[in-house]
GROMACS .gro file of C-alpha atoms in nm:
model
  417
    1MET     CA    1   1.193   2.974   0.259
    2ASN     CA    2   0.991   2.654   0.230
    3SER     CA    3   0.825   2.549  -0.095
    4SER     CA    4   0.471   2.459  -0.192
    5TYR     CA    5   0.597   2.233  -0.470
    6CYS     CA    6   0.745   1.889  -0.456
    7GLY     CA    7   0.901   1.606  -0.651
    8ILE     CA    8   0.741   1.261  -0.646
    9ASP     CA    9   0.914   0.946  -0.758
   10PHE     CA   10   0.622   0.705  -0.793
   11GLY     CA   11   0.813   0.382  -0.825
   12THR     CA   12   0.720   0.027  -0.913
   13SER     CA   13   0.868  -0.107  -0.591
   14ASN     CA   14   0.913   0.201  -0.369
   15SER     CA   15   0.806   0.565  -0.386
   16ALA     CA   16   0.971   0.878  -0.250
   17PHE     CA   17   0.869   1.241  -0.196
   18ALA     CA   18   1.106   1.540  -0.186
   19TRP     CA   19   1.064   1.912  -0.129
   20ILE     CA   20   1.283   2.219  -0.091
   21ALA     CA   21   1.348   2.305   0.273
   22GLU     CA   22   1.583   2.593   0.353
   23ASN     CA   23   1.692   2.599  -0.013
   24LYS     CA   24   1.790   2.231  -0.011
   25ALA     CA   25   1.618   1.929  -0.164
   26THR     CA   26   1.504   1.708   0.122
   27LEU     CA   27   1.327   1.373   0.140
   28ALA     CA   28   1.008   1.356   0.344
   29ARG     CA   29   0.955   1.075   0.591
   30LEU     CA   30   0.669   0.862   0.464
   31GLU     CA   31   0.659   0.566   0.700
   32GLY     CA   32   0.805   0.604   1.045
   33GLY     CA   33   1.164   0.710   0.994
   34ASN     CA   34   1.173   0.582   0.637
   35THR     CA   35   1.193   0.815   0.336
   36THR     CA   36   1.045   0.551   0.103
   37LEU     CA   37   0.700   0.396   0.097
   38PRO     CA   38   0.676   0.055  -0.073
   39SER     CA   39   0.422   0.073  -0.355
   40ALA     CA   40   0.179  -0.164  -0.187
   41ILE     CA   41  -0.174  -0.157  -0.046
   42PHE     CA   42  -0.340  -0.424   0.165
   43PHE     CA   43  -0.719  -0.418   0.154
   44HIS     CA   44  -0.855  -0.570   0.475
   45THR     CA   45  -1.168  -0.781   0.481
   46GLU     CA   46  -1.191  -0.796   0.862
   47LYS     CA   47  -1.191  -0.421   0.917
   48THR     CA   48  -1.256  -0.105   0.725
   49GLY     CA   49  -0.971   0.080   0.565
   50SER     CA   50  -0.643  -0.025   0.409
   51SER     CA   51  -0.278  -0.037   0.506
   52PHE     CA   52   0.006   0.093   0.293
   53GLY     CA   53   0.375   0.029   0.235
   54ARG     CA   54   0.564  -0.186   0.484
   55ALA     CA   55   0.253  -0.212   0.700
   56ALA     CA   56   0.061  -0.355   0.403
   57ILE     CA   57   0.323  -0.622   0.342
   58SER     CA   58   0.342  -0.699   0.715
   59ASP     CA   59  -0.036  -0.739   0.740
   60TYR     CA   60  -0.030  -0.980   0.447
   61LEU     CA   61   0.256  -1.187   0.591
   62ASN     CA   62   0.091  -1.194   0.934
   63GLY     CA   63  -0.209  -1.368   0.788
   64TYR     CA   64  -0.476  -1.101   0.799
   65GLU     CA   65  -0.770  -1.165   0.570
   66GLY     CA   66  -0.757  -0.941   0.267
   67ARG     CA   67  -0.589  -0.866  -0.063
   68LEU     CA   68  -0.238  -0.735  -0.126
   69MET     CA   69  -0.173  -0.515  -0.430
   70LYS     CA   70   0.196  -0.448  -0.501
   71SER     CA   71   0.408  -0.296  -0.780
   72LEU     CA   72   0.119  -0.066  -0.863
   73LYS     CA   73   0.306   0.142  -1.121
   74SER     CA   74   0.339  -0.164  -1.346
   75ILE     CA   75  -0.029  -0.123  -1.433
   76LEU     CA   76   0.039   0.205  -1.619
   77GLY     CA   77   0.055   0.148  -1.991
   78THR     CA   78  -0.125  -0.187  -1.974
   79SER     CA   79  -0.484  -0.283  -2.053
   80LEU     CA   80  -0.538  -0.343  -1.679
   81MET     CA   81  -0.548   0.035  -1.629
   82GLU     CA   82  -0.892   0.046  -1.790
   83SER     CA   83  -1.030  -0.249  -1.595
   84SER     CA   84  -1.130  -0.337  -1.241
   85THR     CA   85  -1.051  -0.603  -0.986
   86GLU     CA   86  -1.279  -0.761  -0.730
   87LEU     CA   87  -1.217  -0.634  -0.380
   88LEU     CA   88  -1.435  -0.698  -0.077
   89GLY     CA   89  -1.715  -0.827  -0.295
   90SER     CA   90  -1.728  -0.533  -0.534
   91ALA     CA   91  -1.536  -0.405  -0.834
   92LEU     CA   92  -1.267  -0.141  -0.779
   93SER     CA   93  -1.093   0.017  -1.078
   94PHE     CA   94  -0.716   0.014  -1.098
   95ARG     CA   95  -0.728   0.392  -1.143
   96ASP     CA   96  -0.898   0.420  -0.805
   97ILE     CA   97  -0.636   0.194  -0.650
   98LEU     CA   98  -0.353   0.415  -0.781
   99THR     CA   99  -0.541   0.725  -0.664
  100GLN     CA  100  -0.569   0.583  -0.312
  101TYR     CA  101  -0.194   0.522  -0.303
  102LEU     CA  102  -0.093   0.868  -0.430
  103THR     CA  103  -0.344   1.031  -0.196
  104GLU     CA  104  -0.179   0.849   0.094
  105ILE     CA  105   0.166   0.969  -0.013
  106LYS     CA  106   0.042   1.329  -0.028
  107LEU     CA  107  -0.121   1.308   0.316
  108ARG     CA  108   0.186   1.152   0.477
  109ALA     CA  109   0.425   1.401   0.320
  110GLU     CA  110   0.213   1.697   0.428
  111GLU     CA  111   0.189   1.561   0.780
  112SER     CA  112   0.564   1.502   0.790
  113THR     CA  113   0.663   1.843   0.650
  114LYS     CA  114   0.376   2.053   0.790
  115GLN     CA  115   0.330   2.195   0.439
  116GLU     CA  116   0.052   2.177   0.180
  117PHE     CA  117   0.155   2.074  -0.171
  118LYS     CA  118  -0.051   2.159  -0.479
  119ASN     CA  119   0.232   2.168  -0.735
  120ALA     CA  120   0.423   1.851  -0.819
  121VAL     CA  121   0.683   1.727  -1.063
  122PHE     CA  122   0.631   1.356  -1.117
  123GLY     CA  123   0.906   1.134  -1.244
  124ARG     CA  124   0.832   0.922  -1.548
  125PRO     CA  125   1.036   0.658  -1.732
  126VAL     CA  126   1.163   0.742  -2.078
  127HIS     CA  127   0.917   0.481  -2.202
  128PHE     CA  128   0.616   0.361  -2.005
  129VAL     CA  129   0.553   0.134  -2.303
  130ASP     CA  130   0.828   0.023  -2.541
  131ASN     CA  131   0.787   0.107  -2.912
  132ASP     CA  132   0.437   0.253  -2.878
  133ASP     CA  133   0.425   0.634  -2.860
  134LEU     CA  134   0.047   0.654  -2.835
  135ALA     CA  135   0.032   0.408  -2.544
  136ASP     CA  136   0.321   0.592  -2.378
  137LYS     CA  137   0.141   0.929  -2.399
  138LYS     CA  138  -0.175   0.768  -2.267
  139ALA     CA  139   0.010   0.627  -1.967
  140GLU     CA  140   0.143   0.974  -1.880
  141SER     CA  141  -0.204   1.122  -1.923
  142VAL     CA  142  -0.354   0.859  -1.694
  143LEU     CA  143  -0.089   0.928  -1.428
  144SER     CA  144  -0.162   1.301  -1.454
  145LYS     CA  145  -0.535   1.242  -1.400
  146VAL     CA  146  -0.466   1.009  -1.108
  147ALA     CA  147  -0.240   1.274  -0.952
  148GLN     CA  148  -0.515   1.534  -0.992
  149ALA     CA  149  -0.764   1.300  -0.829
  150ALA     CA  150  -0.517   1.263  -0.541
  151GLY     CA  151  -0.527   1.640  -0.479
  152PHE     CA  152  -0.245   1.790  -0.688
  153GLU     CA  153  -0.355   2.086  -0.900
  154ASN     CA  154  -0.052   2.165  -1.117
  155ILE     CA  155   0.143   1.868  -1.247
  156GLU     CA  156   0.462   1.854  -1.451
  157PHE     CA  157   0.668   1.555  -1.561
  158GLN     CA  158   1.040   1.496  -1.587
  159TYR     CA  159   1.231   1.193  -1.705
  160GLU     CA  160   1.352   1.000  -1.401
  161PRO     CA  161   1.715   0.960  -1.520
  162LEU     CA  162   1.739   1.335  -1.578
  163ALA     CA  163   1.608   1.399  -1.229
  164ALA     CA  164   1.880   1.175  -1.089
  165ALA     CA  165   2.133   1.376  -1.290
  166PHE     CA  166   2.012   1.704  -1.141
  167GLU     CA  167   2.099   1.571  -0.795
  168LEU     CA  168   2.448   1.467  -0.912
  169GLU     CA  169   2.501   1.808  -1.070
  170THR     CA  170   2.502   1.964  -0.726
  171ARG     CA  171   2.806   1.747  -0.641
  172ILE     CA  172   3.038   1.779  -0.944
  173ALA     CA  173   3.284   2.062  -1.002
  174THR     CA  174   3.346   2.061  -1.378
  175GLU     CA  175   3.135   2.004  -1.688
  176SER     CA  176   3.106   1.633  -1.762
  177LEU     CA  177   2.928   1.410  -2.010
  178VAL     CA  178   2.742   1.158  -1.796
  179LEU     CA  179   2.546   0.844  -1.871
  180VAL     CA  180   2.268   0.820  -1.616
  181ALA     CA  181   2.158   0.460  -1.563
  182ASP     CA  182   1.834   0.469  -1.367
  183LEU     CA  183   1.754   0.105  -1.300
  184GLY     CA  184   1.423   0.083  -1.119
  185ALA     CA  185   1.182  -0.192  -1.035
  186GLY     CA  186   0.974  -0.156  -1.351
  187THR     CA  187   1.185   0.023  -1.611
  188SER     CA  188   1.547   0.100  -1.695
  189ASP     CA  189   1.617   0.443  -1.839
  190PHE     CA  190   1.940   0.581  -1.979
  191SER     CA  191   2.030   0.940  -2.062
  192LEU     CA  192   2.339   1.113  -2.194
  193ILE     CA  193   2.353   1.461  -2.045
  194ARG     CA  194   2.604   1.739  -1.998
  195LEU     CA  195   2.627   1.835  -1.633
  196GLY     CA  196   2.816   2.115  -1.466
  197PRO     CA  197   2.791   2.400  -1.217
  198ASN     CA  198   2.731   2.655  -1.495
  199ASN     CA  199   2.428   2.462  -1.623
  200MET     CA  200   2.234   2.433  -1.300
  201GLN     CA  201   2.031   2.754  -1.331
  202LYS     CA  202   1.915   2.697  -1.689
  203LEU     CA  203   1.539   2.681  -1.722
  204ASP     CA  204   1.565   2.484  -2.046
  205ARG     CA  205   1.801   2.188  -2.028
  206LYS     CA  206   1.710   2.039  -2.367
  207GLY     CA  207   2.039   2.156  -2.516
  208ASP     CA  208   2.228   1.959  -2.250
  209ILE     CA  209   2.051   1.633  -2.329
  210LEU     CA  210   2.229   1.448  -2.606
  211ALA     CA  211   2.008   1.138  -2.615
  212ASN     CA  212   1.792   0.919  -2.399
  213ALA     CA  213   1.644   0.572  -2.421
  214GLY     CA  214   1.454   0.334  -2.202
  215ILE     CA  215   1.337  -0.023  -2.188
  216HIS     CA  216   1.060  -0.187  -1.987
  217ILE     CA  217   1.296  -0.399  -1.778
  218GLY     CA  218   1.342  -0.357  -1.404
  219GLY     CA  219   1.375  -0.532  -1.073
  220THR     CA  220   1.039  -0.708  -1.099
  221ASP     CA  221   1.159  -0.870  -1.423
  222TYR     CA  222   1.460  -1.007  -1.235
  223ASP     CA  223   1.220  -1.142  -0.972
  224LYS     CA  224   1.023  -1.304  -1.252
  225VAL     CA  225   1.313  -1.480  -1.425
  226LEU     CA  226   1.449  -1.602  -1.093
  227SER     CA  227   1.109  -1.740  -0.995
  228MET     CA  228   1.058  -1.904  -1.334
  229LYS     CA  229   1.400  -2.066  -1.321
  230LYS     CA  230   1.408  -2.193  -0.961
  231ILE     CA  231   1.060  -2.185  -0.802
  232MET     CA  232   0.799  -2.257  -1.069
  233PRO     CA  233   0.960  -2.584  -1.187
  234GLU     CA  234   0.886  -2.717  -0.836
  235LEU     CA  235   0.518  -2.636  -0.902
  236GLY     CA  236   0.506  -2.808  -1.240
  237LEU     CA  237   0.654  -2.565  -1.492
  238GLY     CA  238   0.808  -2.770  -1.773
  239SER     CA  239   0.630  -3.091  -1.674
  240MET     CA  240   0.430  -3.299  -1.921
  241LEU     CA  241   0.065  -3.364  -1.990
  242ILE     CA  242  -0.092  -3.678  -2.129
  243GLY     CA  243  -0.011  -3.681  -2.499
  244GLN     CA  244   0.344  -3.552  -2.445
  245LYS     CA  245   0.249  -3.187  -2.441
  246THR     CA  246   0.419  -2.943  -2.206
  247ILE     CA  247   0.199  -2.793  -1.938
  248PRO     CA  248   0.084  -2.436  -2.031
  249SER     CA  249   0.298  -2.165  -1.877
  250THR     CA  250   0.033  -1.895  -1.825
  251GLN     CA  251  -0.037  -1.968  -1.459
  252PHE     CA  252   0.335  -1.977  -1.376
  253ILE     CA  253   0.392  -1.646  -1.553
  254ASN     CA  254   0.103  -1.492  -1.358
  255LEU     CA  255   0.246  -1.610  -1.026
  256SER     CA  256   0.594  -1.482  -1.116
  257THR     CA  257   0.477  -1.136  -1.225
  258TRP     CA  258   0.385  -0.899  -0.942
  259HIS     CA  259   0.094  -0.716  -1.100
  260ARG     CA  260  -0.047  -1.034  -1.258
  261ILE     CA  261  -0.062  -1.244  -0.940
  262PRO     CA  262  -0.431  -1.161  -0.874
  263LEU     CA  263  -0.518  -1.305  -1.217
  264ALA     CA  264  -0.410  -1.649  -1.092
  265TYR     CA  265  -0.702  -1.647  -0.848
  266SER     CA  266  -0.980  -1.575  -1.099
  267ARG     CA  267  -1.254  -1.830  -1.158
  268LYS     CA  268  -1.139  -1.874  -1.517
  269SER     CA  269  -0.780  -1.945  -1.411
  270MET     CA  270  -0.892  -2.188  -1.141
  271ALA     CA  271  -1.112  -2.377  -1.387
  272HIS     CA  272  -0.828  -2.398  -1.638
  273LEU     CA  273  -0.590  -2.517  -1.367
  274ALA     CA  274  -0.830  -2.796  -1.267
  275GLN     CA  275  -0.844  -2.907  -1.630
  276VAL     CA  276  -0.465  -2.904  -1.658
  277TYR     CA  277  -0.436  -3.101  -1.334
  278SER     CA  278  -0.657  -3.380  -1.469
  279GLY     CA  279  -0.417  -3.435  -1.758
  280SER     CA  280  -0.092  -3.388  -1.571
  281LEU     CA  281   0.171  -3.662  -1.549
  282GLU     CA  282   0.328  -3.501  -1.239
  283LYS     CA  283   0.033  -3.447  -1.011
  284ASN     CA  284   0.256  -3.420  -0.705
  285LYS     CA  285   0.390  -3.089  -0.838
  286LEU     CA  286   0.052  -2.971  -0.961
  287ASN     CA  287  -0.090  -3.039  -0.613
  288LYS     CA  288   0.150  -2.779  -0.478
  289LEU     CA  289   0.041  -2.532  -0.744
  290MET     CA  290  -0.327  -2.598  -0.669
  291ASN     CA  291  -0.271  -2.547  -0.296
  292LEU     CA  292  -0.078  -2.224  -0.355
  293VAL     CA  293  -0.360  -2.079  -0.563
  294ARG     CA  294  -0.633  -2.196  -0.324
  295LYS     CA  295  -0.451  -2.038  -0.029
  296ARG     CA  296  -0.367  -1.729  -0.235
  297GLU     CA  297  -0.001  -1.743  -0.138
  298GLY     CA  298   0.131  -1.602  -0.465
  299HIS     CA  299   0.250  -1.278  -0.305
  300LEU     CA  300   0.410  -1.471  -0.021
  301VAL     CA  301   0.622  -1.669  -0.267
  302ALA     CA  302   0.699  -1.357  -0.471
  303LEU     CA  303   0.814  -1.171  -0.160
  304GLU     CA  304   1.051  -1.454  -0.071
  305VAL     CA  305   1.191  -1.454  -0.426
  306GLU     CA  306   1.239  -1.078  -0.407
  307ALA     CA  307   1.420  -1.118  -0.073
  308ALA     CA  308   1.643  -1.386  -0.230
  309LYS     CA  309   1.730  -1.151  -0.517
  310ILE     CA  310   1.826  -0.877  -0.271
  311ASN     CA  311   2.028  -1.113  -0.051
  312LEU     CA  312   2.217  -1.248  -0.353
  313THR     CA  313   2.368  -0.902  -0.406
  314SER     CA  314   2.598  -0.973  -0.110
  315ASN     CA  315   2.584  -1.353  -0.074
  316SER     CA  316   2.692  -1.633  -0.307
  317SER     CA  317   2.389  -1.846  -0.217
  318VAL     CA  318   2.061  -1.821  -0.026
  319ILE     CA  319   1.771  -2.040   0.079
  320VAL     CA  320   1.416  -1.948  -0.020
  321PRO     CA  321   1.216  -2.061   0.288
  322LEU     CA  322   0.898  -2.219   0.152
  323GLU     CA  323   0.881  -2.534   0.366
  324ASN     CA  324   0.587  -2.395   0.562
  325ALA     CA  325   0.409  -2.255   0.257
  326SER     CA  326   0.214  -2.434  -0.015
  327VAL     CA  327   0.536  -2.514  -0.200
  328GLY     CA  328   0.634  -2.738   0.091
  329LEU     CA  329   1.012  -2.722   0.061
  330ASP     CA  330   1.301  -2.480   0.103
  331ILE     CA  331   1.475  -2.402  -0.226
  332PRO     CA  332   1.846  -2.315  -0.253
  333ILE     CA  333   1.949  -2.052  -0.507
  334SER     CA  334   2.307  -1.955  -0.593
  335ARG     CA  335   2.446  -1.634  -0.743
  336VAL     CA  336   2.538  -1.846  -1.047
  337ASP     CA  337   2.172  -1.948  -1.081
  338PHE     CA  338   2.067  -1.586  -1.068
  339ASP     CA  339   2.331  -1.468  -1.314
  340ASP     CA  340   2.225  -1.740  -1.554
  341ALA     CA  341   1.858  -1.648  -1.524
  342ALA     CA  342   1.941  -1.280  -1.579
  343GLN     CA  343   2.155  -1.319  -1.891
  344GLU     CA  344   1.890  -1.219  -2.146
  345LEU     CA  345   1.770  -0.922  -1.940
  346ASN     CA  346   2.129  -0.799  -1.901
  347ARG     CA  347   2.191  -0.841  -2.274
  348LYS     CA  348   1.886  -0.625  -2.352
  349LEU     CA  349   2.006  -0.353  -2.113
  350SER     CA  350   2.348  -0.358  -2.278
  351GLU     CA  351   2.200  -0.338  -2.627
  352THR     CA  352   1.982  -0.044  -2.523
  353ILE     CA  353   2.291   0.147  -2.407
  354LYS     CA  354   2.482   0.065  -2.726
  355SER     CA  355   2.190   0.193  -2.936
  356LEU     CA  356   2.181   0.509  -2.725
  357LEU     CA  357   2.552   0.575  -2.789
  358ALA     CA  358   2.506   0.509  -3.160
  359SER     CA  359   2.212   0.751  -3.180
  360ALA     CA  360   2.434   1.020  -3.025
  361ASN     CA  361   2.731   0.923  -3.244
  362LEU     CA  362   2.947   0.877  -2.937
  363SER     CA  363   3.199   0.612  -2.841
  364PRO     CA  364   3.216   0.477  -2.484
  365GLN     CA  365   3.550   0.657  -2.443
  366ARG     CA  366   3.371   0.993  -2.471
  367ILE     CA  367   3.168   0.930  -2.157
  368ASP     CA  368   3.326   1.095  -1.852
  369ALA     CA  369   3.115   0.920  -1.591
  370VAL     CA  370   2.834   0.674  -1.530
  371LEU     CA  371   2.578   0.748  -1.261
  372PHE     CA  372   2.393   0.447  -1.119
  373THR     CA  373   2.066   0.495  -0.940
  374GLY     CA  374   1.762   0.279  -0.867
  375GLY     CA  375   1.755  -0.040  -0.664
  376THR     CA  376   1.821  -0.273  -0.958
  377SER     CA  377   2.167  -0.121  -1.002
  378SER     CA  378   2.269  -0.307  -0.685
  379ILE     CA  379   2.242  -0.643  -0.869
  380PRO     CA  380   2.608  -0.737  -0.933
  381SER     CA  381   2.558  -0.885  -1.281
  382VAL     CA  382   2.368  -0.574  -1.391
  383LYS     CA  383   2.622  -0.323  -1.265
  384ASN     CA  384   2.914  -0.530  -1.395
  385ARG     CA  385   2.759  -0.565  -1.741
  386ILE     CA  386   2.705  -0.189  -1.774
  387SER     CA  387   3.039  -0.088  -1.618
  388ALA     CA  388   3.222  -0.317  -1.861
  389LEU     CA  389   3.097  -0.098  -2.147
  390PHE     CA  390   3.279   0.205  -1.997
  391PRO     CA  391   3.612   0.082  -1.851
  392ALA     CA  392   3.770   0.430  -1.850
  393SER     CA  393   3.475   0.622  -1.703
  394LYS     CA  394   3.425   0.732  -1.344
  395THR     CA  395   3.130   0.576  -1.166
  396TYR     CA  396   2.896   0.748  -0.924
  397GLU     CA  397   2.619   0.602  -0.717
  398GLY     CA  398   2.329   0.822  -0.618
  399ASP     CA  399   2.086   0.759  -0.337
  400LEU     CA  400   1.944   0.437  -0.482
  401PHE     CA  401   1.591   0.511  -0.366
  402GLY     CA  402   1.593   0.890  -0.320
  403ALA     CA  403   1.806   1.049  -0.594
  404VAL     CA  404   1.521   1.077  -0.843
  405ALA     CA  405   1.281   1.241  -0.596
  406LEU     CA  406   1.552   1.487  -0.488
  407GLY     CA  407   1.619   1.578  -0.849
  408LEU     CA  408   1.248   1.621  -0.918
  409ALA     CA  409   1.223   1.867  -0.630
  410ILE     CA  410   1.520   2.060  -0.774
  411ASP     CA  411   1.343   2.063  -1.110
  412GLY     CA  412   1.026   2.182  -0.935
  413LYS     CA  413   1.215   2.487  -0.815
  414ARG     CA  414   1.279   2.579  -1.180
  415LYS     CA  415   0.929   2.493  -1.302
  416PHE     CA  416   0.716   2.646  -1.026
  417ARG     CA  417   0.915   2.934  -0.881
   0.00000   0.00000   0.00000
């Protein structure tokens, strides 16, 4: 019997939608044969309407006139959520942008499955905002209102790492104490949970959750540190101004941070950049930065950095091809460069896990298994750093981009049946 409820993993980088078909959690196809939809919208200036996902990124790279918005989930929990951005000559609120994206997911999933969905369990990180409970609750409330505006009537939430654990629970034979490491594009969440075949039908799983913790670090942060280490110095980061002052870093941070890239194109930022340029001692580098901003190629550079990060998971070195862009040169990056840039992020992930174990009064030896899910878990230095904390534990790898959505659909069966 098919369901009228679903699980939605609204991700920073990619999103997925799952439902129960013939008593089994199943991923819906959202873009061609793909079960993920990149969290991106391209607003066209030459035609009405927008493109989404891979099509949005393709339109941007193919040079269509318009504006690319990517990593949309990163806006939740920030002050940007209450503001607007200029699109096609008018202001459009970030809430409306998120609503457009979730509406598109709903329409595509319903077309793919031939079902109508009014009930949804949305995944959420353990912390949308670190160390700020009020801001965290507000972020969840905003996402709930956006989901309602997109056409969902009854909305529940579940922690994303727990959802990933529900999917694993269908595959293990004996009760186990599992650390779920859900390493996404925007956040990293960790949960200690007892899993087993006798627990699956429980409506209330609170007793099986020993502890959870999260930190606002994800794949986009690894993009950022890699860009700041290898790309932005070619555009002037670290160079000097007259008077032996270092050039301000704000513009470089904007261009290295997915959801902040549009800020680099504002009139205020452009005026400040012109002022910085006049006092720069390395105008050849600042010329590249000025050209990049004028041509609005920030997302182009960020996409190439993201591709380099992904390719470095299986290669010892890569070339970031920016010869034909405003940067004007191809930039080599090695795995060693990446590991070095990622050291502080990896340390923070490790410390978060250690604090989680301490809060549960557990030693690493008590953990039976570690479940990795989320695209960031494919970064070698990340997985190695976490695995080293649990040398005696089994390791499992869920569907990196679908496990959470599948688990949310399983949870929906309990919540909405």
